[in-house]
XYZ file of C-alpha atoms in Angstrom:
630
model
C -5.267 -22.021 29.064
C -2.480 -24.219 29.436
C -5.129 -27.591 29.767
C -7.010 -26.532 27.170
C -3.885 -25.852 24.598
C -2.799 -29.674 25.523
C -6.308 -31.061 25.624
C -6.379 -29.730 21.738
C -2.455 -31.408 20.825
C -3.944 -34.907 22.610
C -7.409 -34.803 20.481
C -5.147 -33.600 17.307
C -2.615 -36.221 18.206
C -4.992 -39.250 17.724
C -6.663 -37.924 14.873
C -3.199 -38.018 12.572
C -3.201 -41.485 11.378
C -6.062 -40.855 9.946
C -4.696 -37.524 7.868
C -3.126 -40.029 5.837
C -5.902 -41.842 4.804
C -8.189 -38.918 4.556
C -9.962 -39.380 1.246
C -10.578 -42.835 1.462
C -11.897 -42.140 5.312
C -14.223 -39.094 3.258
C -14.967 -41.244 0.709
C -16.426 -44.308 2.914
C -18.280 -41.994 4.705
C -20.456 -40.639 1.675
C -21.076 -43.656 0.515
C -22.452 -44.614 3.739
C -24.837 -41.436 4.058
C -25.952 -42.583 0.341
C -27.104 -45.329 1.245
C -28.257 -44.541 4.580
C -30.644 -41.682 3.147
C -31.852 -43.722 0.607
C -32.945 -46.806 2.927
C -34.641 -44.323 5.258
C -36.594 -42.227 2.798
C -38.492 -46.053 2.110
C -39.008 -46.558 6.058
C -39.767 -42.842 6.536
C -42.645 -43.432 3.887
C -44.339 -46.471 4.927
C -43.895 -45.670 8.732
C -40.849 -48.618 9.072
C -44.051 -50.856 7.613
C -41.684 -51.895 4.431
C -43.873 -53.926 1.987
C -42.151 -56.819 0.452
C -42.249 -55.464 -3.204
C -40.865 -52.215 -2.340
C -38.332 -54.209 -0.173
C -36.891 -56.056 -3.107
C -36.907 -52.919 -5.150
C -34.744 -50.683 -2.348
C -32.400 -53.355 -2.106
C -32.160 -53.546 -6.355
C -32.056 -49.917 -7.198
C -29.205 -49.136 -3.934
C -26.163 -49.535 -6.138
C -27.702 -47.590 -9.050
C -28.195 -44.385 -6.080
C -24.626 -44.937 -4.700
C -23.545 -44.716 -8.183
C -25.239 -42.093 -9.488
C -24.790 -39.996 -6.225
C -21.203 -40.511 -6.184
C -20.317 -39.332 -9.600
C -22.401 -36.343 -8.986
C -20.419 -35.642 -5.424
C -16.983 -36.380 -7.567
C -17.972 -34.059 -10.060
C -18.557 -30.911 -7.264
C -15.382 -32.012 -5.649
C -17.606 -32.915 -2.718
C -14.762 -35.710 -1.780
C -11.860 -33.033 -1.608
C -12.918 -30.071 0.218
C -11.895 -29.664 4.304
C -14.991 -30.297 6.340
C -13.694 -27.825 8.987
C -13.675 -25.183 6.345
C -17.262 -25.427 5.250
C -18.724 -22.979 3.386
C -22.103 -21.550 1.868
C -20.768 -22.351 -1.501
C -19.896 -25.835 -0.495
C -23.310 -26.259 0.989
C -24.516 -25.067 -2.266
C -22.894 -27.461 -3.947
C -24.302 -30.573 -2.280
C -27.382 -29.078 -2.752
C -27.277 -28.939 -6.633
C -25.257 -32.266 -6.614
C -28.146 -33.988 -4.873
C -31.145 -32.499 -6.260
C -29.218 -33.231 -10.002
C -28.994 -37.328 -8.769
C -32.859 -37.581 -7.867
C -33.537 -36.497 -11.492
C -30.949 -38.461 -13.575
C -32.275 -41.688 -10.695
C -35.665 -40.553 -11.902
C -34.536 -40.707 -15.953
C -32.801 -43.938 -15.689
C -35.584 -45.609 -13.334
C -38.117 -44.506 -15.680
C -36.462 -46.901 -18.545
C -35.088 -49.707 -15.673
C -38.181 -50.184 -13.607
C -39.255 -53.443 -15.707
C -36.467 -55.276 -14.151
C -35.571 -53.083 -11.139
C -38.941 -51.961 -10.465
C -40.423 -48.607 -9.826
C -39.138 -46.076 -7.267
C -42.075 -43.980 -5.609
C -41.969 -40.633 -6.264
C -42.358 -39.733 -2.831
C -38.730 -41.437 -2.307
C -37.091 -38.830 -4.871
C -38.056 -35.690 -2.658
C -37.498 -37.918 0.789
C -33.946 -39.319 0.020
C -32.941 -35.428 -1.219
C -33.640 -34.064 2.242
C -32.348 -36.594 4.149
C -28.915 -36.876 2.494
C -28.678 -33.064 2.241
C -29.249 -32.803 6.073
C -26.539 -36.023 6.160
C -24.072 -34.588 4.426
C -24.163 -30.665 5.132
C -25.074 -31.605 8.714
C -22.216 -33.353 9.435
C -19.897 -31.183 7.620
C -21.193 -28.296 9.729
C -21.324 -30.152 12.808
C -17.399 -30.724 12.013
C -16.324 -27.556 11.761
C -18.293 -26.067 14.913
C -16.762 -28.878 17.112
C -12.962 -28.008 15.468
C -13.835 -24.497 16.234
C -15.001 -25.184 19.954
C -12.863 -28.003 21.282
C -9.836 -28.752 18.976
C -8.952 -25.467 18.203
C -5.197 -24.677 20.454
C -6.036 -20.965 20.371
C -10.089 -21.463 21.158
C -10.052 -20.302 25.463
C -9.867 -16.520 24.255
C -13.162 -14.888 23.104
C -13.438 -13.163 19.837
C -13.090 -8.965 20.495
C -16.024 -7.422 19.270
C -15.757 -4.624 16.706
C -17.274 -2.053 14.799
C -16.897 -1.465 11.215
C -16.577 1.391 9.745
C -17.189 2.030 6.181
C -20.120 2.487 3.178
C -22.179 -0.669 3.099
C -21.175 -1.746 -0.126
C -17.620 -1.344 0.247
C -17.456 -2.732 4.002
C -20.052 -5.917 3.226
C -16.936 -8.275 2.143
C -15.401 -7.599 4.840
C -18.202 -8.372 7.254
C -18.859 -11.806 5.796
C -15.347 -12.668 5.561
C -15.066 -11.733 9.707
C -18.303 -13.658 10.390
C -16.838 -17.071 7.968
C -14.111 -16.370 9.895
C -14.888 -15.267 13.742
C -11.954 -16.493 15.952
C -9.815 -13.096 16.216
C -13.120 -10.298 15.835
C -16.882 -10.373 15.384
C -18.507 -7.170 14.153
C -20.642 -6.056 16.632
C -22.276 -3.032 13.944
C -21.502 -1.744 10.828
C -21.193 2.364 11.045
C -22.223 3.483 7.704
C -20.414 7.008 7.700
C -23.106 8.025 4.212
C -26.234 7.133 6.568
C -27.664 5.655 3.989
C -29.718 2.640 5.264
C -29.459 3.024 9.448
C -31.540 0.297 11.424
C -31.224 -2.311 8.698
C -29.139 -5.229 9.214
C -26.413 -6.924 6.738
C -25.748 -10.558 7.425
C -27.683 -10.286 10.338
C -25.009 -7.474 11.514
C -26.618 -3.980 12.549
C -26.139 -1.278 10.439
C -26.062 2.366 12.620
C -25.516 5.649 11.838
C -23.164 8.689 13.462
C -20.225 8.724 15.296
C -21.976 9.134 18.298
C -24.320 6.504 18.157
C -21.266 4.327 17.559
C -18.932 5.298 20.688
C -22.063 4.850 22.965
C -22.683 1.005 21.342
C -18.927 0.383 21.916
C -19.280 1.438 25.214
C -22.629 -0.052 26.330
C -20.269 -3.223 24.855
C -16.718 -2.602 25.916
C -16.008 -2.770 22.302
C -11.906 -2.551 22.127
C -11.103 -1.179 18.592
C -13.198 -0.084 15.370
C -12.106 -1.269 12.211
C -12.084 0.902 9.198
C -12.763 -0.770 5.835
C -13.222 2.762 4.034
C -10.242 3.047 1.846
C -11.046 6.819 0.447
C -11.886 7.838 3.828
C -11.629 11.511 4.051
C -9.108 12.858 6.252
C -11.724 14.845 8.266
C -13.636 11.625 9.019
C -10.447 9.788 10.040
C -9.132 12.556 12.670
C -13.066 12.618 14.112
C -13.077 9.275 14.172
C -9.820 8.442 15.763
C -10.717 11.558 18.803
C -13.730 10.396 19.247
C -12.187 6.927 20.259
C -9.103 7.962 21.596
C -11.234 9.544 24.040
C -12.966 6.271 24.918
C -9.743 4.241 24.972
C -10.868 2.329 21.679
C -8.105 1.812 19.001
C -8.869 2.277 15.579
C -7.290 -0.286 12.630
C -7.611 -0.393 9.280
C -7.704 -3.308 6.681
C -6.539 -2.839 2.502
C -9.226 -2.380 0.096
C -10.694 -5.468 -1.574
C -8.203 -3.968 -4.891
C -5.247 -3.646 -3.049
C -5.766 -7.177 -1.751
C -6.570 -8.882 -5.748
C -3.901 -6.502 -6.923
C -1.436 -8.595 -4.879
C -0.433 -5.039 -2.877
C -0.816 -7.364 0.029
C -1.062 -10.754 0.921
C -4.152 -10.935 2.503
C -6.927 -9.050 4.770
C -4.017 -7.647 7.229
C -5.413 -5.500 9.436
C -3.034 -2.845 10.766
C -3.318 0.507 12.946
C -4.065 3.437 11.935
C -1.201 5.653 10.442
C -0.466 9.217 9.425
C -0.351 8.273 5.675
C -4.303 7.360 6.041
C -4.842 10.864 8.159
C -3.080 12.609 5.132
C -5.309 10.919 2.721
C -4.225 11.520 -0.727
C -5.927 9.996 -4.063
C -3.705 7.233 -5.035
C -1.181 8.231 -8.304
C -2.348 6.952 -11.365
C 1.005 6.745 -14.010
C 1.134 5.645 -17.166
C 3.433 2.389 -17.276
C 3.901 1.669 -20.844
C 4.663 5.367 -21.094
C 7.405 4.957 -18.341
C 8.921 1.799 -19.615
C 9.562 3.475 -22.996
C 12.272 5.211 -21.697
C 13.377 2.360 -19.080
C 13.113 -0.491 -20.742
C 16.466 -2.071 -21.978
C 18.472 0.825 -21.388
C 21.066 2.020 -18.955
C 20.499 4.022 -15.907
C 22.582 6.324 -13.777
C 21.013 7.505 -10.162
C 23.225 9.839 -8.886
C 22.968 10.013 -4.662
C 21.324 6.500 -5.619
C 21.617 5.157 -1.907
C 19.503 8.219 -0.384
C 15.767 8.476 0.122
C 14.669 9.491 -3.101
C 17.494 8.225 -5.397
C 17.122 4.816 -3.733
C 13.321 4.848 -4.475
C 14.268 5.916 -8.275
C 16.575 2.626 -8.211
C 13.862 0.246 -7.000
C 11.066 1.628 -8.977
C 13.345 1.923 -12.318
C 14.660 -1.517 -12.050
C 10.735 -2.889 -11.736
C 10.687 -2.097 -15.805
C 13.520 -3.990 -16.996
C 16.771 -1.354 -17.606
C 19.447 -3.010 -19.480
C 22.126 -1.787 -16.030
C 21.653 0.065 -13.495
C 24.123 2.654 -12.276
C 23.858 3.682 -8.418
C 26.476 6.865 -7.316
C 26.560 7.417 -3.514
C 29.620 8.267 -1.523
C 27.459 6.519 1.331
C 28.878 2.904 1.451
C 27.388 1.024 3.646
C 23.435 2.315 2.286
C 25.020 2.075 -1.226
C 26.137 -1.644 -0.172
C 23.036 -2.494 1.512
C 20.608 -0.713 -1.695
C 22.967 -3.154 -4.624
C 22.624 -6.252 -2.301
C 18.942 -5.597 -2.247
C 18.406 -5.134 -6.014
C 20.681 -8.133 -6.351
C 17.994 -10.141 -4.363
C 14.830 -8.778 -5.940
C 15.975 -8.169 -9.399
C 18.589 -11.193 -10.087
C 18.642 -10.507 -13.608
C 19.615 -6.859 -13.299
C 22.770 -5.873 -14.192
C 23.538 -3.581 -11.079
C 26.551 -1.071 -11.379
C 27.517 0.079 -7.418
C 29.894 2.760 -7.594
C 31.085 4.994 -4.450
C 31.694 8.443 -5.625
C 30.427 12.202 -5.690
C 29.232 14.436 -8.320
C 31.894 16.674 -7.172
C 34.511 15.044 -8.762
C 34.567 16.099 -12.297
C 36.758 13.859 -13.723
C 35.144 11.171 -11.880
C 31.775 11.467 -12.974
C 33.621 11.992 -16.893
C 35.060 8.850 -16.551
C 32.215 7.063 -15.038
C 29.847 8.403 -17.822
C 32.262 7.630 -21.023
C 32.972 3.780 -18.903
C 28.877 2.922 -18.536
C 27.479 5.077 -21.322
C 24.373 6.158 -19.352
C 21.163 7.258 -21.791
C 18.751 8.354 -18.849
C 20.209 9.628 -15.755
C 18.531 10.941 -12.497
C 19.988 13.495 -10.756
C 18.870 13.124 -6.818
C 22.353 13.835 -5.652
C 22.109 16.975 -3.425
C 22.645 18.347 0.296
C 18.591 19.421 1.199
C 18.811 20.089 4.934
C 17.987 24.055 4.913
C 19.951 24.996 8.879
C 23.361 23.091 7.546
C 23.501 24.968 4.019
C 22.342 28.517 6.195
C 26.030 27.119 7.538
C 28.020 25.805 5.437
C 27.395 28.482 1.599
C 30.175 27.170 0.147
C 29.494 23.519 0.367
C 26.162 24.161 -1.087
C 27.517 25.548 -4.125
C 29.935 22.922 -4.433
C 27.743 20.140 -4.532
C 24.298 21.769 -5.436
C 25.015 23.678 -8.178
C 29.171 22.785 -9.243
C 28.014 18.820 -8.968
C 24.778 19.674 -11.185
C 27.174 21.042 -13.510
C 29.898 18.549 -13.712
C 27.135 15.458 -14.405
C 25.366 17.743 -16.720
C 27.911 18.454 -18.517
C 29.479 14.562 -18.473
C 26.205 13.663 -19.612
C 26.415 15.611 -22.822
C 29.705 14.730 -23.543
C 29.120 11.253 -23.155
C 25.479 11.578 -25.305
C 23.240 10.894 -22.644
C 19.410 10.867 -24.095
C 17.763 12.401 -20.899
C 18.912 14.307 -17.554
C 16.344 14.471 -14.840
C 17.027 16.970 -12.252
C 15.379 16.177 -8.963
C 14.529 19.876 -7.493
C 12.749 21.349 -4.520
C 9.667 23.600 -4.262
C 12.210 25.783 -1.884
C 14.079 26.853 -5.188
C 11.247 29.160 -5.409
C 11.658 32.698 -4.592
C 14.520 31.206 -2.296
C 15.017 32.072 1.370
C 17.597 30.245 1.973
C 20.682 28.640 0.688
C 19.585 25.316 -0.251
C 16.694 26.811 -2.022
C 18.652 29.445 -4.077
C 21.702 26.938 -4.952
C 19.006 24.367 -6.390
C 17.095 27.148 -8.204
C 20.437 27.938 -9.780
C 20.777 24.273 -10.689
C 17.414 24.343 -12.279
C 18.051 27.558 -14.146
C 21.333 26.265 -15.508
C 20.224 22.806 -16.574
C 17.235 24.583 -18.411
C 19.376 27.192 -20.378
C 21.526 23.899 -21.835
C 18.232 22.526 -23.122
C 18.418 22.814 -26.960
C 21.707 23.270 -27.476
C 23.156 19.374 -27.344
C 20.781 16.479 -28.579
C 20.674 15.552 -24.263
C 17.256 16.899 -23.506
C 16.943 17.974 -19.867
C 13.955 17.648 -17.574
C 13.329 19.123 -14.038
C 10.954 18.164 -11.514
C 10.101 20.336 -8.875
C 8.404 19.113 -5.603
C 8.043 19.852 -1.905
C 8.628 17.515 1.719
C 8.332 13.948 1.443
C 7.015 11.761 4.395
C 9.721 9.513 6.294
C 13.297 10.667 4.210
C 15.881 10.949 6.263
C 15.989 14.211 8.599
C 12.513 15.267 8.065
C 9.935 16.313 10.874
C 7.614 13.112 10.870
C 10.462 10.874 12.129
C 11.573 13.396 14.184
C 8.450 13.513 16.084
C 8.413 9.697 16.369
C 11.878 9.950 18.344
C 10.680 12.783 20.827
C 7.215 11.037 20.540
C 9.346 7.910 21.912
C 11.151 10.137 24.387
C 7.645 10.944 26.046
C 8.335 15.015 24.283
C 7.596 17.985 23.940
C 7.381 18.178 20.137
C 9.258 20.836 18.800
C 7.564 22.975 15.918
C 9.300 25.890 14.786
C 5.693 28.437 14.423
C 2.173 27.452 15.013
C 1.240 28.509 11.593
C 3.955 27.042 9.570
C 2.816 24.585 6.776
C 4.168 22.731 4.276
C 3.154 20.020 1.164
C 3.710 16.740 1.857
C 3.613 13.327 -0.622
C 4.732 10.102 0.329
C 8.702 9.176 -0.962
C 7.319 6.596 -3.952
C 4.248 8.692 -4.791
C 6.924 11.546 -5.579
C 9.280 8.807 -7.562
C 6.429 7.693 -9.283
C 5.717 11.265 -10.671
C 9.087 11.869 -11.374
C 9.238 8.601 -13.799
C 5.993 10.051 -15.445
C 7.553 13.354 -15.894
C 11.015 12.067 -17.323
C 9.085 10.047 -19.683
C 6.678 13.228 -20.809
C 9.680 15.596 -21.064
C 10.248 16.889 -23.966
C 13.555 18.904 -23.193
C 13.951 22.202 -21.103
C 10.492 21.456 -19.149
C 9.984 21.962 -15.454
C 7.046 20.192 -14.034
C 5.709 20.796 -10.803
C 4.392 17.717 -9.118
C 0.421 18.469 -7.307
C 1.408 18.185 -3.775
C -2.715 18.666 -2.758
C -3.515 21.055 -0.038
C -0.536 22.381 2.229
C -0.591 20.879 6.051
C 0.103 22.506 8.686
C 3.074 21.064 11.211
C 0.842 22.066 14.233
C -1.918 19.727 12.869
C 0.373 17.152 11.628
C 1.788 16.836 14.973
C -1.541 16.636 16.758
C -2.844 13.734 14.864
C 1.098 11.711 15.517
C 0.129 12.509 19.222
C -3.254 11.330 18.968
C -2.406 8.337 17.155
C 0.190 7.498 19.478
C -2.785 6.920 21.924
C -2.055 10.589 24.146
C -3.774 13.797 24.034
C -2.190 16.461 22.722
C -1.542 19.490 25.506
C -2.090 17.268 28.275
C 0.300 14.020 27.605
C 2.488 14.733 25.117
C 3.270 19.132 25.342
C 4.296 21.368 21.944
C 6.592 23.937 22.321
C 7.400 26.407 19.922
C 10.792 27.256 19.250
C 11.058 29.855 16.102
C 11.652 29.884 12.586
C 14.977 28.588 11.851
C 17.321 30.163 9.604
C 16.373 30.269 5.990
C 12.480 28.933 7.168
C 9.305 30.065 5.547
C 6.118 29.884 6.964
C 4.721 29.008 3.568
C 5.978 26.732 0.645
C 5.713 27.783 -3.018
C 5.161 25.822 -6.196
C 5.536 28.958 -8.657
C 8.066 31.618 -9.695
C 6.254 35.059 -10.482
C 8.178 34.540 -13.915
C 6.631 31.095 -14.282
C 3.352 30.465 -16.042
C 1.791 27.314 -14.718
C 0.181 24.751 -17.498
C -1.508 21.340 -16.855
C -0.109 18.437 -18.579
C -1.787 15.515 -19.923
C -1.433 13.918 -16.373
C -3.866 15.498 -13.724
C -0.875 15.658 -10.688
C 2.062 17.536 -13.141
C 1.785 20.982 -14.319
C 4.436 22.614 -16.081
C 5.873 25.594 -15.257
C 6.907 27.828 -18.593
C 9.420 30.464 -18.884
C 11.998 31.707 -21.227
C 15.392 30.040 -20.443
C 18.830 32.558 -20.425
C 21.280 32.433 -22.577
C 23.831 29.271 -21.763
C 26.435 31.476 -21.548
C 24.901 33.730 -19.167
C 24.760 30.630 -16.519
C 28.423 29.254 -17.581
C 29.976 32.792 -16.983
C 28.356 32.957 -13.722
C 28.901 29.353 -12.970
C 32.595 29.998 -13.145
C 33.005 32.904 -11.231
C 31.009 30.795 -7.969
C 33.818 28.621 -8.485
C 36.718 30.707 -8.170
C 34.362 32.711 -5.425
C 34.662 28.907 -3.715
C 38.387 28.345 -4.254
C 39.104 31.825 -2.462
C 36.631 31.063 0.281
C 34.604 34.211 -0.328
C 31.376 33.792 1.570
C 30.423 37.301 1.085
C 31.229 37.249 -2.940
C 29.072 33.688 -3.151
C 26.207 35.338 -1.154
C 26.242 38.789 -3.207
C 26.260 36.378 -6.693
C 23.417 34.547 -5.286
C 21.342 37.711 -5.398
C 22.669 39.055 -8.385
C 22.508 35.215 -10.626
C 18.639 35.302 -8.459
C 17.271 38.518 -8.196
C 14.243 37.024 -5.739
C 16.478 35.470 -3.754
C 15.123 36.913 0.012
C 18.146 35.823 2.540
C 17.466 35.166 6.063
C 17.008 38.378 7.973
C 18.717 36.538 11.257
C 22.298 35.817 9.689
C 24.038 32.884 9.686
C 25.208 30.767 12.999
């Protein structure tokens, strides 16, 4: 390995004085396979018998074919392109430039030859193949010997792979790997829609079934399939990755062709196969113009901007152009390391970093009359269901008292839009988080209408990766070697991925018309025991055997099944397929403030008992935890 890496630095090593005079070396060359081609074409047609006449007229019409031939291989670029990067377009191209010199030679010989004399016919079609073979011989022949003896990284053998996806979405990528075949060559192409089995694609087999597949990557010793099958359904993808994981092969997965042209990602990375792809979703389709004509130019306030959603809010937000951007975290060092990012990616921004809390009334007054925010996002909130079973009072004091004291800073300082980030857990509540946000909701609602500040809530359930929630959980006990703890085997829950849920909350502050809730599509509920499976699995163990789940029991305030809906609510689709709005009357403003204030003074006194009874009373479906509190 070690001779062969220094055998390729030597051969490069001699080779770079003449880097510098690359075009002229390129150049030289041509000209020398013009006029080689052309000189054997004559011997090639009178057996190396040249006859004096036809003599003097090679030797006469030589610099009129150099010429000619040279322009043409100019105009195709023929003199710039990298010889060890060859391709079938380039070989294309000295095809066309070649066969286009025989017939201008032809034109211009036709109204020279009384002074240069006539060119045989014969020599038009014998100099073309010739100088084709020439040229696109030797540029081949240079990029096979880079690719076998100068190449540092050429000792190790490509892996052989199998593709995986529809013919006509998985063909790029096939041609690209065989232009390209120093990390993988594609062994077969699986075509999970059967459509055309036993044919062959770039001389690349085309098979169908799963089976069929793990016994040619056997037979093989194939390593790792590679998916190219970006609305893969989730079934496929778990059969798939079993089916391997049982045979030691690793499954990957490369962007589609869009994502790639899009700019999504830099090139053809090919990565492993992750739970996002196993929880296939359709990708969210928003409406940007719609978005930026509420963002654009105007100033923003994220409250609990340094958390997992209110951070995403900040980055995506900033993307269309607010006039400043207001972030309020009382966590300093993410706050600190979220404005130094912005700072880097958005230099133009006007960034406003400010350590505080919604619980502070007169800070958040102050704050709003100082910046003058016109659309503010309301993200600040304590979400972890065991803590609030344990800690009631804290939950109203920063849940509900904090929704009220922005909310009501907001209007005072004539805020255009309030966006209240909710929870699907709000509905018909279990537990304290959920009823303390569904009292937030209900009390931002019944303001809607009665200041010019029209109010918007979304509503929407777990999202992948934020901070405390299962799936990085079960990457640390994962790490640990396990068990994975799950609370019930049939406990499920929606999931959506942290910016897919930001995205939908831009679309829904920009189609709010005041006092709406929307309800973001969450797809089909998972269940944890599944979820954690397919981690396992992907993690390269089998579930049960190397990696145990134990079950430990609902905890406090835990259902076994999300909701979306109150039984009050009547659920409407929207103009945008992955928001519905749920309608109901709103209360009385009055109704909320009165009961607002007595959870205050219920808080000041420490009354857990009087918060809990007003929880039931302010929501009747309110269900608490029939366990107690820890």
């Amino acid at each position: 390995m070690e001779q062969s890496a220094h055998a390729g630095q030597v051969s490069s090593h001699w080779l770079t004085p003449l880097v510098k005079y690359r075009i002229f070396l390129i150049l030289a060359v041509n000209l020398g396979f013009f006029s080689l081609a052309y000189i054997s074409s004559y011997l090639l047609r009178f057996d190396f018998l040249l006859p004096e006449e036809y003599y003097g007229v090679m030797l006469r019409t030589l610099p009129l074919v150099v010429l000619l031939q040279g322009l043409l291989f100019y105009y195709y670029d023929l003199f710039q392109g990298l010889w060890r990067f060859v391709s079938f377009e380039d070989l294309v191209n000295i095809v066309e430039a070649t066969v286009l010199s025989q017939i201008f030679l032809a034109n211009v010989n036709y109204f020279t030859q009384s002074w240069l004399g006539r060119i045989p016919l014969s020599i038009y079609f014998l100099d073309c193949l010739i100088l084709i073979g020439l040229v696109g011989g030797s540029r081949m022949a240079v990029r096979y010997g880079r690719q076998r003896w100068l190449s540092p990284g050429r000792v190790p053998r490509p892996k052989s792979t199998i593709v995986v996806g529809p013919v006509q979405v998985a063909e790029p990528l096939v041609r690209e790997m065989l232009r390209h075949p120093e990390a993988l060559q594609p062994l077969a192409l699986l075509d999970p829609l059967g459509e055309s089995p036993g044919c062959r694609i770039h001389d690349i087999l085309i098979i169908k079934g799963l089976q069929n597949a793990v016994a040619l990557a056997r037979r093989h010793g194939v390593q790792e399939f590679l998916v190219a099958w970006p609305e893969a359904p989730e079934e496929e993808l778990t059969r798939l990755m079993t089916a391997a994981h049982a045979q030691g092969i690793k499954v990957k997965v490369v962007p589609s062709l869009p994502e790639v042209l899009a700019g999504k990602t830099r090139r053809i990375d090919i990565r492993d196969l992750d739970l996002l792809d196993l929880l296939h979703r359709p990708p969210v389709q928003v409406e940007s113009d719609r978005i930026a004509g509420i963002l654009r130019d105007r100033s923003i306030l994220v409250s609990g901007g340094a958390g997992s959603i209110g951070s995403e809010i900040s980055r995506q937000a900033a993307a269309f152009g607010p006039r400043t951007l207001i972030l309020l975290d009382r966590a300093e060092n993410s706050l600190l390391e979220l404005e130094m990012a912005l700072r880097r990616r958005f230099p133009d921004l006007k960034v406003v970093a400010l350590v505080g809390s919604v619980n502070d009334r007169e800070g958040v007054l102050h704050l709003c009359q100082e910046h003058r925010p016109e659309i503010i996002f309301h993200a600040a909130a304590y979400k972890h269901v065991p803590l609030m079973e344990r800690a009631p009072l804290e939950a109203v004091y920063n849940n509900i008292l904090g929704t009220r004291n922005l909310l009501q800073a907001a209007l005072a300082a004539g805020a255009e839009k309030f966006v209240l980030i909710s929870t699907d857990k709000a509905v018909n509540p279990t537990n304290i988080m959920g009823v303390s946000k569904a009292i937030a909701e209900r009390y931002v609602q019944s303001i809607n209408g009665v200041h010019p500040t029209r109010v918007v809530i979304t509503r929407f359930g777990n999202v992948l990766g934020s901070a405390g929630s299962v799936i990085p959980l079960f990457q640390e006990q994962l790490l640990q070697g396990g068990p994975l703890t799950i609370t019930h085997p049939e406990i499920e829950r929606f999931f959506m991925t942290i910016p897919e849920a930001v995205q939908l909350v831009l679309q829904a502050a920009a189609m709010g018309e005041g006092g709406d809730v929307f309800v973001l599509n969450m797809g089909r509920s998972v269940k944890i025991r599944e979820l954690a499976e397919k981690l396992i699995l992907l993690a390269g163990k089998t579930p049960g055997k190397d990696i145990q789940m134990v079950y430990t029991g609902l905890r406090p305030g835990e259902k076994l099944y999300e909701e979306l809906f109150n039984a009050d609510e009547k659920p409407q689709p929207t103009a945008h397929p992955m928001i519905l709005r749920a309608t109901r009357p709103p209360d009385p403003p009055e109704v909320w403030e009165e009961g607002l204030a007595e959870l205050e003074a219920l808080v000041r006194r420490r009354d857990v008992a009087g918060v809990l009874a007003r929880f039931q009373t302010l929501v009747p479906t309110y269900t608490p935890f029939e366990g107690g509190r820890a």
